[in-house]
């Protein structure tokens, strides 16, 4: 069967892989802490910025007061030609202070700069001066971007002579303070997140150990063979994980109660199966004697020299054939009952090559209308087991192919070995097994089609015996079928080499 869908991208498969609860908790904890740190950092930055701007505005008000009290036509810190030796102390203005004054039709602007320990005045560029002149002289403090000069906090008004006077202080130090605080806070927050994630991972791992113990208990229970046989379901959650006052304890207590119910159900099922097996075994054993007597008397009648009416002869022949078929059925049921009871199988070296060859020869004698092909290696292939039961396995597989395929069908038995495993394959080119029957071919009394009738000699137990015997020999059996081809494959562990 071909599909038009492209192969799945392994990267997409990895991306869709669900996260464990532990990983989700750690990631959510780290994300929550990161969000808290982000909120704290943003609020701190804004609060500090408002605080620093308030301090800057206070300084700006003081500088504006000193500037508006000048008596000359120029700002007091720019008048008098050369500045004094210590202009910061003499003029009372800080480094980077900006002043703009419009007197009459003229406008000038100066920025006080400290160069190599000396104070100098720098002219404000014309485009920035035009920006400053557009500031309303209402005494409101505002922030202005002056391009190459940077951001300034400015206030404009009129002096006693009615001149437009603007004073500004640089915001460079304020920005540097905020950036430095941001970097420090980011570094501290990152370190705190790493530490919190490590501590949180250890804490969550320790907290989730009870869940791990519950999962381990459930895993051990899931690995038990609960489908058949006697099961001792002794797995339970420890008392430390069953405290009903905790969430994990509630789950552990509920799991213990569930395991108790399962154990009771398994015990009841085992008891019922044991009774059924014992009944089948006893009934099969008891039926063998009367069936042997019926067959004996029927055969005696057939061999009698006295003339028997034709209808009586036909009836006795039917009694003999049906008693033979019923004897086979009883023997099969008895064998299944023994296998179900778990009786140990005799493990002796068996040459499977010779056994398969003899079985194919017997099948050829029983069904000469079929084509029987054999493909076995020249050297012996040995397995450990019961020779009689293994021979019955091969005979049942071959009889199944002979019974349910038309004459002329080719049946091929192939025996091979690889990696310590002996593989027996029996394939035919018959009509195949119906798809709806294929999953149940190894069930007891399963019949695939109308050809599986009592007249054909089928009891519906042949493949069930095959599956039971193979399982008792620690092997595996499987079947694949489609119209025109059916193959049974049996795998046995090879016998260890003789030394």
PDB file of N, CA and C in Angstrom, residues 28 39 58 71 88 147 214 258 324-325 365 368 443 483:
ATOM      1  N   UNK A  28       6.941  27.182  33.970  1.00  0.00           N
ATOM      2  CA  UNK A  28       5.934  28.134  34.423  1.00  0.00           C
ATOM      3  C   UNK A  28       6.445  28.948  35.608  1.00  0.00           C
ATOM      4  N   UNK A  39       8.090  43.346  35.642  1.00  0.00           N
ATOM      5  CA  UNK A  39       7.183  44.372  36.170  1.00  0.00           C
ATOM      6  C   UNK A  39       7.896  45.235  37.200  1.00  0.00           C
ATOM      7  N   UNK A  58      13.993  70.815  39.790  1.00  0.00           N
ATOM      8  CA  UNK A  58      14.361  71.728  40.873  1.00  0.00           C
ATOM      9  C   UNK A  58      15.627  72.489  40.529  1.00  0.00           C
ATOM     10  N   UNK A  71      21.186  91.640  35.235  1.00  0.00           N
ATOM     11  CA  UNK A  71      20.923  93.066  35.016  1.00  0.00           C
ATOM     12  C   UNK A  71      21.352  93.545  33.653  1.00  0.00           C
ATOM     13  N   UNK A  88      31.940  77.802  37.449  1.00  0.00           N
ATOM     14  CA  UNK A  88      30.867  77.077  38.123  1.00  0.00           C
ATOM     15  C   UNK A  88      30.549  77.668  39.482  1.00  0.00           C
ATOM     16  N   UNK A 147      19.043  67.154  18.999  1.00  0.00           N
ATOM     17  CA  UNK A 147      19.908  66.487  18.026  1.00  0.00           C
ATOM     18  C   UNK A 147      21.268  66.175  18.590  1.00  0.00           C
ATOM     19  N   UNK A 214       4.364   6.186  42.341  1.00  0.00           N
ATOM     20  CA  UNK A 214       3.070   5.687  41.852  1.00  0.00           C
ATOM     21  C   UNK A 214       3.193   5.190  40.412  1.00  0.00           C
ATOM     22  N   UNK A 258      -8.124  -0.080  43.558  1.00  0.00           N
ATOM     23  CA  UNK A 258      -8.322  -0.628  42.221  1.00  0.00           C
ATOM     24  C   UNK A 258      -7.545  -1.920  42.037  1.00  0.00           C
ATOM     25  N   UNK A 324     -14.238 -41.865  15.339  1.00  0.00           N
ATOM     26  CA  UNK A 324     -12.829 -41.528  15.100  1.00  0.00           C
ATOM     27  C   UNK A 324     -12.630 -40.012  15.150  1.00  0.00           C
ATOM     28  N   UNK A 325     -13.570 -39.276  14.527  1.00  0.00           N
ATOM     29  CA  UNK A 325     -13.455 -37.818  14.571  1.00  0.00           C
ATOM     30  C   UNK A 325     -13.599 -37.297  15.994  1.00  0.00           C
ATOM     31  N   UNK A 365       1.470 -37.814   1.371  1.00  0.00           N
ATOM     32  CA  UNK A 365       0.730 -39.081   1.298  1.00  0.00           C
ATOM     33  C   UNK A 365      -0.754 -38.863   1.562  1.00  0.00           C
ATOM     34  N   UNK A 368      -2.173 -36.123  -2.032  1.00  0.00           N
ATOM     35  CA  UNK A 368      -1.337 -36.150  -3.244  1.00  0.00           C
ATOM     36  C   UNK A 368      -1.808 -35.177  -4.317  1.00  0.00           C
ATOM     37  N   UNK A 443      -7.828 -18.832  17.545  1.00  0.00           N
ATOM     38  CA  UNK A 443      -8.793 -19.069  18.610  1.00  0.00           C
ATOM     39  C   UNK A 443      -9.369 -20.483  18.479  1.00  0.00           C
ATOM     40  N   UNK A 483      -5.501 -12.571  -0.940  1.00  0.00           N
ATOM     41  CA  UNK A 483      -5.947 -13.479  -2.007  1.00  0.00           C
ATOM     42  C   UNK A 483      -4.781 -13.987  -2.851  1.00  0.00           C
TER      43      UNK A 483
END
